[in-house]
Amino acid sequence: MKRPLAAYSSVTAAYWAFMLSDGALRILVLLHFNALGFTPLQLAWLFLLYELAGMATNLCAGWIALRFGLTTTLYAGLALQIAALAALAQLDPGWTVAASVAFVMAVQGVSGVAKDLAKMSSKSAVKLLAPSEGALFRWVAVLTGSKNAVSGAGFFLGAVLLALAGFQTAVWAMAAVLAAILVAVVAFMPAGLPGRTKGAKFSGIWSRDTRVNRLSLARLFLFGARDVWFVVGVPVYFQSVLSDGTDEGRRAAFFLIGGFMAFWIIAYGAVQAAAPRILARTPDLARAAARWASALA
């Protein structure tokens, strides 16, 4: 079968565009609501459903891909993100804190589902091109690393848009760009990605390899530990330190916070992309992992 390079390229480009908007949306929501006076705990609630919805979607990703096909899940991810952005633009500053938190939580939940549908589509498409398992590891590492680099750029873009254009204008602009990208992807997506498979069983979401299940569980706690400080703690602290309360001070803080977050995520993505080379130089992975875990702890 001819390997669908054009289809893979289209999926990857759409995924990059999605992650750009996702990174921008996360920093937009955080900085905007922090500037409105939301407490760190209230801000954490805004992202709770986003993470839980992403976890649930990730858990079911294999079955969803088999049941509906990769192109459909990609289109659904982009469409849901557009809907989430359009809904977020309807937020009324006159609402109570409880109503605002509940509304944004729901919108962020939709965005979490959208993110993992798009991520699953792009990473699954890699398997159609990689000639071997070793190449698959390298290709997924590069895709994941580039995704984080794009997401980091999105963090900076979101902070810049918030500083220069304001919350609602920034959200509508991202929705419009993402809608144009969805139309282009639907119009020019070539054939080649797997379609729906009849009779796909939901029980197939669990891997038969216990090592894969253990790695998945470890990844859950790894990213939870990262998000403890990364999602709310550090940006909120920086905003309290860098902003003097004036409009000019807030805008300057937005630029600095967005720049720091972008740098950190891009560097993080570079390490991910280099993971295959790092591991290739490490003959005893178990001992090396134990040493790294001890040092990081």
Tab-separated table of C-alpha atoms in Angstrom:
chain	number	residue	atom	x	y	z
A	1	MET	CA	0.000	0.000	0.000
A	2	LYS	CA	1.287	3.438	-0.861
A	3	ARG	CA	2.240	5.348	2.240
A	4	PRO	CA	0.036	8.470	2.531
A	5	LEU	CA	2.726	11.105	3.078
A	6	ALA	CA	0.394	13.907	1.994
A	7	ALA	CA	-2.276	12.768	4.445
A	8	TYR	CA	0.243	12.580	7.283
A	9	SER	CA	1.577	16.045	6.438
A	10	SER	CA	-1.963	17.470	6.451
A	11	VAL	CA	-2.743	15.905	9.813
A	12	THR	CA	0.520	17.165	11.317
A	13	ALA	CA	-0.020	20.710	10.031
A	14	ALA	CA	-3.548	20.738	11.440
A	15	TYR	CA	-2.244	19.412	14.751
A	16	TRP	CA	0.380	22.139	14.955
A	17	ALA	CA	-2.273	24.783	14.298
A	18	PHE	CA	-4.468	23.238	16.959
A	19	MET	CA	-1.683	23.174	19.559
A	20	LEU	CA	-0.842	26.802	18.791
A	21	SER	CA	-4.431	27.746	19.674
A	22	ASP	CA	-4.482	25.397	22.682
A	23	GLY	CA	-1.369	26.949	24.221
A	24	ALA	CA	-2.704	30.444	23.548
A	25	LEU	CA	-6.076	29.596	25.093
A	26	ARG	CA	-4.569	28.193	28.290
A	27	ILE	CA	-2.465	31.278	29.014
A	28	LEU	CA	-5.297	33.595	27.945
A	29	VAL	CA	-7.710	32.050	30.430
A	30	LEU	CA	-5.164	31.985	33.229
A	31	LEU	CA	-3.862	35.540	32.918
A	32	HIS	CA	-7.255	37.076	32.154
A	33	PHE	CA	-9.032	35.574	35.141
A	34	ASN	CA	-6.105	36.174	37.448
A	35	ALA	CA	-6.219	39.835	36.443
A	36	LEU	CA	-9.956	39.827	37.303
A	37	GLY	CA	-9.070	38.783	40.845
A	38	PHE	CA	-9.691	35.031	40.789
A	39	THR	CA	-7.817	33.182	43.531
A	40	PRO	CA	-5.271	30.469	42.644
A	41	LEU	CA	-7.736	27.785	43.823
A	42	GLN	CA	-10.494	29.182	41.615
A	43	LEU	CA	-8.062	29.254	38.700
A	44	ALA	CA	-7.154	25.619	39.358
A	45	TRP	CA	-10.834	24.677	39.109
A	46	LEU	CA	-10.934	26.233	35.635
A	47	PHE	CA	-8.427	23.656	34.381
A	48	LEU	CA	-9.662	20.621	36.314
A	49	LEU	CA	-12.277	19.469	33.803
A	50	TYR	CA	-9.869	20.189	30.938
A	51	GLU	CA	-7.404	17.660	32.321
A	52	LEU	CA	-10.039	15.088	33.334
A	53	ALA	CA	-11.750	15.257	29.938
A	54	GLY	CA	-8.388	14.843	28.219
A	55	MET	CA	-7.594	11.795	30.352
A	56	ALA	CA	-10.946	10.171	29.530
A	57	THR	CA	-10.518	10.864	25.818
A	58	ASN	CA	-6.976	9.498	25.872
A	59	LEU	CA	-8.156	6.341	27.597
A	60	CYS	CA	-10.742	5.711	24.878
A	61	ALA	CA	-8.619	7.027	21.999
A	62	GLY	CA	-7.898	3.669	20.361
A	63	TRP	CA	-11.538	2.644	20.304
A	64	ILE	CA	-12.624	6.079	19.064
A	65	ALA	CA	-10.121	5.910	16.185
A	66	LEU	CA	-11.299	2.454	15.151
A	67	ARG	CA	-14.964	3.334	15.516
A	68	PHE	CA	-14.941	6.624	13.607
A	69	GLY	CA	-11.670	6.817	11.606
A	70	LEU	CA	-8.713	9.158	11.962
A	71	THR	CA	-9.933	11.891	9.626
A	72	THR	CA	-13.254	12.113	11.456
A	73	THR	CA	-11.585	12.388	14.854
A	74	LEU	CA	-9.255	15.101	13.553
A	75	TYR	CA	-12.172	17.105	12.149
A	76	ALA	CA	-14.068	16.620	15.410
A	77	GLY	CA	-11.113	17.864	17.461
A	78	LEU	CA	-10.779	21.041	15.404
A	79	ALA	CA	-14.549	21.666	15.376
A	80	LEU	CA	-14.838	21.201	19.144
A	81	GLN	CA	-11.988	23.641	19.744
A	82	ILE	CA	-13.679	26.238	17.532
A	83	ALA	CA	-16.933	25.729	19.443
A	84	ALA	CA	-15.093	26.078	22.772
A	85	LEU	CA	-13.479	29.343	21.662
A	86	ALA	CA	-16.797	30.740	20.405
A	87	ALA	CA	-18.490	29.804	23.674
A	88	LEU	CA	-15.724	31.356	25.766
A	89	ALA	CA	-16.195	34.651	23.913
A	90	GLN	CA	-19.751	34.790	25.329
A	91	LEU	CA	-18.497	35.043	28.909
A	92	ASP	CA	-20.159	37.982	30.665
A	93	PRO	CA	-17.996	39.949	33.138
A	94	GLY	CA	-21.175	40.617	35.119
A	95	TRP	CA	-21.636	36.963	36.060
A	96	THR	CA	-20.909	35.795	39.579
A	97	VAL	CA	-17.621	34.049	40.322
A	98	ALA	CA	-19.401	30.694	40.753
A	99	ALA	CA	-21.217	31.026	37.410
A	100	SER	CA	-18.025	32.116	35.625
A	101	VAL	CA	-16.016	29.223	37.074
A	102	ALA	CA	-18.709	26.663	36.155
A	103	PHE	CA	-19.038	28.030	32.610
A	104	VAL	CA	-15.310	28.165	31.916
A	105	MET	CA	-14.847	24.694	33.435
A	106	ALA	CA	-17.397	23.305	30.983
A	107	VAL	CA	-15.776	25.082	28.040
A	108	GLN	CA	-12.328	23.883	29.106
A	109	GLY	CA	-13.697	20.340	29.318
A	110	VAL	CA	-14.749	20.546	25.680
A	111	SER	CA	-11.302	21.899	24.810
A	112	GLY	CA	-9.667	18.982	26.649
A	113	VAL	CA	-11.631	16.474	24.560
A	114	ALA	CA	-10.744	18.407	21.404
A	115	LYS	CA	-7.028	18.404	22.208
A	116	ASP	CA	-6.778	14.688	22.716
A	117	LEU	CA	-8.843	13.847	19.644
A	118	ALA	CA	-6.443	15.906	17.527
A	119	LYS	CA	-3.393	14.467	19.303
A	120	MET	CA	-4.593	10.903	18.846
A	121	SER	CA	-5.222	11.447	15.125
A	122	SER	CA	-1.764	12.841	14.434
A	123	LYS	CA	0.193	10.330	16.504
A	124	SER	CA	-1.751	7.391	15.073
A	125	ALA	CA	-1.011	8.613	11.549
A	126	VAL	CA	2.727	8.218	12.236
A	127	LYS	CA	2.328	4.442	12.165
A	128	LEU	CA	1.362	4.613	8.494
A	129	LEU	CA	4.756	6.020	7.550
A	130	ALA	CA	7.357	4.665	9.944
A	131	PRO	CA	9.201	1.770	8.280
A	132	SER	CA	10.175	0.127	11.577
A	133	GLU	CA	9.504	0.309	15.309
A	134	GLY	CA	12.791	2.141	15.852
A	135	ALA	CA	11.817	4.732	13.285
A	136	LEU	CA	8.363	4.974	14.851
A	137	PHE	CA	9.936	5.909	18.190
A	138	ARG	CA	12.039	8.609	16.543
A	139	TRP	CA	9.149	9.986	14.509
A	140	VAL	CA	6.772	10.125	17.470
A	141	ALA	CA	9.487	11.826	19.536
A	142	VAL	CA	10.001	14.467	16.847
A	143	LEU	CA	6.250	14.990	16.456
A	144	THR	CA	5.757	15.316	20.215
A	145	GLY	CA	8.728	17.631	20.578
A	146	SER	CA	7.571	19.844	17.725
A	147	LYS	CA	4.073	19.870	19.196
A	148	ASN	CA	5.421	21.251	22.454
A	149	ALA	CA	7.510	23.825	20.606
A	150	VAL	CA	4.389	25.019	18.776
A	151	SER	CA	2.399	24.966	22.023
A	152	GLY	CA	5.117	27.089	23.636
A	153	ALA	CA	4.821	29.602	20.814
A	154	GLY	CA	1.072	29.540	21.481
A	155	PHE	CA	1.645	30.530	25.114
A	156	PHE	CA	3.583	33.578	23.981
A	157	LEU	CA	1.014	34.381	21.270
A	158	GLY	CA	-1.823	34.197	23.787
A	159	ALA	CA	-0.066	36.554	26.179
A	160	VAL	CA	0.671	39.013	23.359
A	161	LEU	CA	-2.924	38.912	22.092
A	162	LEU	CA	-4.251	39.489	25.606
A	163	ALA	CA	-1.920	42.448	26.113
A	164	LEU	CA	-2.617	44.082	22.750
A	165	ALA	CA	-6.164	43.082	21.776
A	166	GLY	CA	-7.975	41.998	24.909
A	167	PHE	CA	-9.626	38.725	25.878
A	168	GLN	CA	-12.694	38.559	23.627
A	169	THR	CA	-10.944	39.832	20.500
A	170	ALA	CA	-8.126	37.327	20.994
A	171	VAL	CA	-10.555	34.422	21.443
A	172	TRP	CA	-12.582	35.326	18.345
A	173	ALA	CA	-9.413	35.762	16.273
A	174	MET	CA	-8.199	32.289	17.231
A	175	ALA	CA	-11.598	30.778	16.464
A	176	ALA	CA	-11.627	32.407	13.018
A	177	VAL	CA	-8.113	31.191	12.146
A	178	LEU	CA	-8.863	27.676	13.347
A	179	ALA	CA	-12.102	27.623	11.346
A	180	ALA	CA	-10.174	28.554	8.188
A	181	ILE	CA	-7.689	25.767	8.894
A	182	LEU	CA	-10.517	23.246	9.381
A	183	VAL	CA	-12.042	24.218	6.037
A	184	ALA	CA	-8.646	23.857	4.336
A	185	VAL	CA	-7.999	20.464	5.946
A	186	VAL	CA	-11.418	19.126	4.928
A	187	ALA	CA	-11.000	20.450	1.387
A	188	PHE	CA	-7.466	19.190	0.756
A	189	MET	CA	-7.099	16.112	2.959
A	190	PRO	CA	-5.937	13.322	0.614
A	191	ALA	CA	-6.993	9.720	0.994
A	192	GLY	CA	-4.846	7.293	2.903
A	193	LEU	CA	-5.758	7.463	6.587
A	194	PRO	CA	-7.697	4.515	8.031
A	195	GLY	CA	-11.467	4.815	8.086
A	196	ARG	CA	-13.926	3.367	10.553
A	197	THR	CA	-13.755	-0.294	11.525
A	198	LYS	CA	-16.993	-2.125	12.169
A	199	GLY	CA	-17.208	-4.203	15.320
A	200	ALA	CA	-14.460	-2.382	17.211
A	201	LYS	CA	-14.625	-3.546	20.839
A	202	PHE	CA	-14.404	-1.071	23.685
A	203	SER	CA	-12.483	-3.600	25.777
A	204	GLY	CA	-9.531	-3.045	23.426
A	205	ILE	CA	-8.677	0.222	25.201
A	206	TRP	CA	-6.505	-1.768	27.640
A	207	SER	CA	-3.150	-2.894	26.371
A	208	ARG	CA	-2.337	-6.584	26.692
A	209	ASP	CA	1.226	-5.611	27.563
A	210	THR	CA	1.388	-4.829	31.287
A	211	ARG	CA	4.489	-2.699	30.699
A	212	VAL	CA	2.458	-0.312	28.537
A	213	ASN	CA	-0.216	-0.026	31.222
A	214	ARG	CA	2.435	0.683	33.875
A	215	LEU	CA	4.051	3.343	31.724
A	216	SER	CA	0.647	4.937	31.165
A	217	LEU	CA	0.020	5.056	34.907
A	218	ALA	CA	3.484	6.502	35.535
A	219	ARG	CA	2.849	9.149	32.865
A	220	LEU	CA	-0.387	10.125	34.611
A	221	PHE	CA	1.469	10.925	37.836
A	222	LEU	CA	4.380	12.534	35.987
A	223	PHE	CA	2.182	15.068	34.245
A	224	GLY	CA	0.132	15.583	37.394
A	225	ALA	CA	3.315	16.497	39.253
A	226	ARG	CA	4.279	18.914	36.486
A	227	ASP	CA	0.879	20.599	36.410
A	228	VAL	CA	0.953	21.212	40.179
A	229	TRP	CA	3.383	24.068	39.616
A	230	PHE	CA	3.171	24.693	35.888
A	231	VAL	CA	-0.512	25.292	35.134
A	232	VAL	CA	-1.322	27.829	37.842
A	233	GLY	CA	1.451	28.266	40.426
A	234	VAL	CA	4.312	29.783	38.468
A	235	PRO	CA	2.305	32.084	36.121
A	236	VAL	CA	0.181	33.446	38.985
A	237	TYR	CA	3.253	34.061	41.132
A	238	PHE	CA	5.032	35.840	38.282
A	239	GLN	CA	1.999	38.013	37.612
A	240	SER	CA	1.820	39.048	41.282
A	241	VAL	CA	5.529	39.940	41.264
A	242	LEU	CA	5.890	41.534	37.839
A	243	SER	CA	2.688	43.592	37.631
A	244	ASP	CA	2.304	46.853	39.530
A	245	GLY	CA	-1.475	46.909	39.087
A	246	THR	CA	-1.576	49.478	36.274
A	247	ASP	CA	-2.679	48.631	32.729
A	248	GLU	CA	0.860	49.158	31.452
A	249	GLY	CA	2.269	46.971	34.216
A	250	ARG	CA	-0.202	44.176	33.474
A	251	ARG	CA	0.609	44.260	29.755
A	252	ALA	CA	4.338	44.138	30.471
A	253	ALA	CA	3.782	41.209	32.840
A	254	PHE	CA	1.788	39.377	30.145
A	255	PHE	CA	4.733	39.658	27.735
A	256	LEU	CA	7.267	38.459	30.306
A	257	ILE	CA	5.151	35.556	31.568
A	258	GLY	CA	4.285	34.442	28.032
A	259	GLY	CA	7.952	34.605	27.067
A	260	PHE	CA	9.062	32.527	30.053
A	261	MET	CA	6.360	29.885	29.549
A	262	ALA	CA	7.151	29.693	25.836
A	263	PHE	CA	10.871	29.257	26.482
A	264	TRP	CA	10.287	26.510	29.054
A	265	ILE	CA	7.855	24.526	26.860
A	266	ILE	CA	10.026	24.846	23.734
A	267	ALA	CA	13.082	23.632	25.672
A	268	TYR	CA	10.990	20.802	27.095
A	269	GLY	CA	9.943	19.862	23.548
A	270	ALA	CA	13.564	19.846	22.416
A	271	VAL	CA	14.402	17.311	25.132
A	272	GLN	CA	11.458	15.160	24.045
A	273	ALA	CA	12.589	15.227	20.422
A	274	ALA	CA	16.103	14.191	21.510
A	275	ALA	CA	14.848	11.334	23.712
A	276	PRO	CA	15.667	8.530	21.223
A	277	ARG	CA	19.292	9.712	20.945
A	278	ILE	CA	19.600	10.088	24.708
A	279	LEU	CA	18.232	6.603	25.340
A	280	ALA	CA	20.409	5.079	22.616
A	281	ARG	CA	23.467	6.108	24.633
A	282	THR	CA	22.051	4.560	27.822
A	283	PRO	CA	22.555	0.776	27.897
A	284	ASP	CA	20.921	0.171	31.291
A	285	LEU	CA	17.677	2.143	31.136
A	286	ALA	CA	16.275	0.900	34.452
A	287	ARG	CA	19.261	2.095	36.485
A	288	ALA	CA	19.464	5.355	34.554
A	289	ALA	CA	15.752	6.004	35.165
A	290	ALA	CA	16.230	5.356	38.879
A	291	ARG	CA	19.158	7.780	39.028
A	292	TRP	CA	17.275	10.499	37.146
A	293	ALA	CA	14.156	10.050	39.309
A	294	SER	CA	16.234	10.313	42.480
A	295	ALA	CA	18.047	13.415	41.249
A	296	LEU	CA	14.855	15.131	40.111
A	297	ALA	CA	13.036	14.271	43.342
